[in-house]
Amino acid sequence: MELVIGTKKWSTWSLRPWLVARRAGAPFTETLIALRQADNQTEAEIRPHSPSGLVPALKVDGLVIVDSLAICEFLAERFPGKGLWPADPAARALARSAACEMHAGFSSLRGECPMDLSAEPRDVELSEATHKDIRRIVALWSDLLGRFGGPFLGGPEWGIVDAFYTPVATRFRTYGVRLSDFGDDGRCGEYAARLLAQPEFLDWERDSRA
């Protein structure tokens, strides 16, 4: 397997499947392409690897799989014993729903608070649209943590849904978001800290700052 990814301090889309591949123990090589290069250089470097012109892309068995969720689903099928989705059908269904909601939604949070692992944490003034996104995330996390008992969204094991919300946890840290201001009783803040303490994320973060 070859996983083609973008600049580690910025690329949330690359971070998610990279975390999943590492947690699954998948043997893969990493091809890193610098994002935000001038004169369309980034796209020119990506195109030989990815027909969409975007990263991440997973090259395996003569296939090129693009899109972070598609790559994670492939890894879940390739490594069924790694518990990347919860075993319980209800937990699995809601974990998938939460991952898809992150994959397709929260556009204001994404735009106003881009992931930047090189930035020092700071307090910023956020729009009401972003406040709405944060309230929804707190409600979602609270429901799943309460419903399945934590410490992760699908229950006791870290999985794909947690990979999808790891970039969110970095955003909350970077932009000084206090989840208690959005209805968190403490569990969501603890969960966000837990995501950022996972060994795979710490490896990614260390690389991003190298």
Coordinates of C-alpha atoms in Angstrom, one line a residue:
M1 CA 0.0 0.0 0.0
E2 CA 1.1 3.5 -0.7
L3 CA -0.8 6.4 1.0
V4 CA -0.4 9.7 -0.7
I5 CA -1.0 12.6 1.7
G6 CA -0.7 16.4 1.9
T7 CA 1.2 18.7 4.3
K8 CA 0.7 17.3 7.8
K9 CA 0.1 20.5 9.6
W10 CA -2.9 21.4 7.4
S11 CA -4.4 18.3 5.8
T12 CA -7.3 17.0 7.8
W13 CA -8.4 14.8 5.0
S14 CA -5.0 13.1 5.0
L15 CA -4.8 12.8 8.7
R16 CA -8.0 10.6 9.1
P17 CA -7.0 7.6 6.9
W18 CA -3.4 7.8 8.0
L19 CA -4.5 7.4 11.7
V20 CA -6.7 4.5 10.7
A21 CA -4.0 2.8 8.6
R22 CA -1.6 3.1 11.5
R23 CA -4.1 1.8 14.1
A24 CA -4.9 -1.1 11.8
G25 CA -1.3 -2.0 11.5
A26 CA -1.4 -1.8 7.7
P27 CA 2.0 -1.9 6.1
F28 CA 2.2 1.2 3.9
T29 CA 4.6 3.6 2.4
E30 CA 3.9 7.3 2.7
T31 CA 4.2 9.8 -0.1
L32 CA 4.0 13.4 1.1
I33 CA 3.1 16.2 -1.2
A34 CA 3.4 19.8 -0.2
L35 CA 0.1 21.7 -0.3
R36 CA -0.4 25.4 -1.2
Q37 CA 2.5 25.6 -3.7
A38 CA 2.4 28.4 -6.3
D39 CA 1.5 28.1 -10.0
N40 CA -0.5 24.9 -9.7
Q41 CA 2.6 23.0 -8.6
T42 CA 0.7 21.1 -5.9
E43 CA -1.9 19.7 -8.3
A44 CA 0.8 18.8 -10.8
E45 CA 2.5 16.7 -8.2
I46 CA -0.7 15.1 -7.1
R47 CA -2.0 14.2 -10.5
P48 CA 0.4 11.2 -11.2
H49 CA -1.0 9.6 -8.0
S50 CA -4.6 10.7 -7.9
P51 CA -7.1 11.0 -10.8
S52 CA -9.1 13.5 -8.7
G53 CA -6.2 15.7 -8.3
L54 CA -6.7 15.6 -4.5
V55 CA -5.2 13.9 -1.6
P56 CA -5.4 11.5 0.2
A57 CA -5.2 8.6 -2.2
L58 CA -4.5 5.0 -1.4
K59 CA -2.7 3.0 -4.1
V60 CA -3.1 -0.8 -3.5
D61 CA -3.6 -3.9 -5.7
G62 CA -3.6 -1.9 -8.9
L63 CA -6.3 0.4 -7.5
V64 CA -6.3 4.1 -6.6
I65 CA -8.8 4.8 -3.9
V66 CA -9.5 8.5 -3.3
D67 CA -11.5 10.2 -0.5
S68 CA -10.7 9.7 3.2
L69 CA -13.9 7.9 4.0
A70 CA -13.6 5.5 1.1
I71 CA -10.0 4.7 2.2
C72 CA -11.1 4.1 5.7
E73 CA -13.9 1.8 4.6
F74 CA -11.4 -0.2 2.5
L75 CA -9.1 -0.5 5.5
A76 CA -12.0 -1.7 7.7
E77 CA -12.8 -4.4 5.2
R78 CA -9.1 -5.3 4.7
F79 CA -8.5 -5.6 8.4
P80 CA -11.7 -6.8 9.9
G81 CA -10.2 -7.9 13.2
K82 CA -9.0 -4.5 14.1
G83 CA -12.4 -3.2 15.3
L84 CA -12.3 0.0 13.2
W85 CA -16.1 0.1 13.3
P86 CA -17.9 -1.0 16.5
A87 CA -19.1 -4.7 16.6
D88 CA -22.5 -3.7 18.1
P89 CA -24.9 -3.0 15.2
A90 CA -26.4 0.1 16.8
A91 CA -23.1 1.5 17.8
R92 CA -21.7 0.8 14.3
A93 CA -24.7 2.5 12.6
L94 CA -24.5 5.7 14.7
A95 CA -20.7 5.8 14.4
R96 CA -21.0 5.7 10.6
S97 CA -23.7 8.4 10.8
A98 CA -21.4 10.6 12.9
A99 CA -18.4 10.1 10.6
C100 CA -20.6 10.9 7.6
E101 CA -21.9 14.0 9.3
M102 CA -18.3 15.2 9.8
H103 CA -17.3 14.2 6.3
A104 CA -20.1 16.3 4.7
G105 CA -20.9 19.0 7.2
F106 CA -19.7 21.7 9.7
S107 CA -18.6 24.0 6.8
S108 CA -18.4 27.1 9.0
L109 CA -16.1 25.4 11.5
R110 CA -14.0 24.1 8.7
G111 CA -13.7 27.5 7.0
E112 CA -13.3 29.7 10.0
C113 CA -11.0 27.3 12.0
P114 CA -8.7 25.4 9.6
M115 CA -6.4 22.9 11.1
D116 CA -3.0 24.3 11.7
L117 CA -0.8 22.2 13.9
S118 CA 2.0 24.8 13.7
A119 CA -0.1 27.5 15.2
E120 CA 0.0 28.5 18.9
P121 CA -3.3 28.2 20.7
R122 CA -5.2 31.5 20.9
D123 CA -8.6 32.8 21.6
V124 CA -10.5 34.1 18.5
E125 CA -13.9 35.6 18.0
L126 CA -16.1 33.1 16.1
S127 CA -19.3 33.6 14.1
E128 CA -22.7 32.4 15.2
A129 CA -22.6 29.9 12.3
T130 CA -19.5 28.3 13.8
H131 CA -21.0 28.4 17.3
K132 CA -23.9 26.4 15.8
D133 CA -21.5 23.8 14.4
I134 CA -19.8 23.5 17.8
R135 CA -23.1 23.1 19.7
R136 CA -24.1 20.3 17.3
I137 CA -20.7 18.6 17.8
V138 CA -21.0 18.8 21.6
A139 CA -24.6 17.4 21.4
L140 CA -23.4 14.6 19.1
W141 CA -20.4 13.7 21.2
S142 CA -22.4 13.8 24.4
D143 CA -25.1 11.5 23.0
L144 CA -22.7 8.9 21.7
L145 CA -20.4 9.0 24.8
G146 CA -23.5 8.6 27.1
R147 CA -25.2 6.0 24.9
F148 CA -22.2 3.7 24.5
G149 CA -20.3 4.5 27.6
G150 CA -17.1 5.8 26.0
P151 CA -14.3 6.4 26.3
F152 CA -14.7 6.7 22.5
L153 CA -17.7 7.6 20.4
G154 CA -18.5 4.0 19.5
G155 CA -17.7 2.5 22.9
P156 CA -14.5 1.2 24.4
E157 CA -12.4 1.0 21.2
W158 CA -11.0 3.8 19.1
G159 CA -12.2 3.6 15.6
I160 CA -12.8 5.4 12.3
V161 CA -15.4 7.8 13.8
D162 CA -12.8 9.0 16.3
A163 CA -10.3 9.5 13.4
F164 CA -12.8 11.7 11.7
Y165 CA -13.2 14.0 14.8
T166 CA -9.5 14.2 15.7
P167 CA -9.0 17.2 13.4
V168 CA -11.9 18.8 15.2
A169 CA -10.2 18.4 18.5
T170 CA -7.1 20.1 17.1
R171 CA -9.3 23.0 16.0
F172 CA -10.9 23.4 19.4
R173 CA -7.4 23.5 21.0
T174 CA -5.9 26.0 18.4
Y175 CA -8.8 28.5 18.5
G176 CA -9.4 28.5 22.2
V177 CA -12.9 26.8 22.1
R178 CA -14.1 26.1 25.6
L179 CA -16.7 23.4 25.2
S180 CA -18.2 24.2 28.6
D181 CA -19.6 27.3 26.9
F182 CA -21.5 25.1 24.5
G183 CA -23.3 22.8 26.9
D184 CA -20.5 20.3 27.7
D185 CA -20.6 18.8 31.1
G186 CA -16.9 17.8 30.9
R187 CA -17.1 14.6 29.0
C188 CA -16.6 16.2 25.6
G189 CA -13.5 18.1 26.7
E190 CA -12.1 15.0 28.1
Y191 CA -12.9 13.1 24.9
A192 CA -11.1 15.8 22.8
A193 CA -8.0 15.6 25.0
R194 CA -8.1 11.8 24.7
L195 CA -8.1 12.0 20.9
L196 CA -5.0 14.3 21.0
A197 CA -3.2 11.9 23.3
Q198 CA -3.5 8.8 21.0
P199 CA 0.0 7.6 20.0
E200 CA -0.7 7.7 16.3
F201 CA -1.8 11.3 16.5
L202 CA 1.2 12.3 18.5
D203 CA 3.4 10.7 15.8
W204 CA 1.6 12.7 13.1
E205 CA 1.9 15.9 15.1
R206 CA 5.6 15.4 15.8
D207 CA 6.1 14.9 12.0
S208 CA 4.1 18.0 11.2
R209 CA 6.5 20.1 13.3
A210 CA 9.7 18.6 12.1

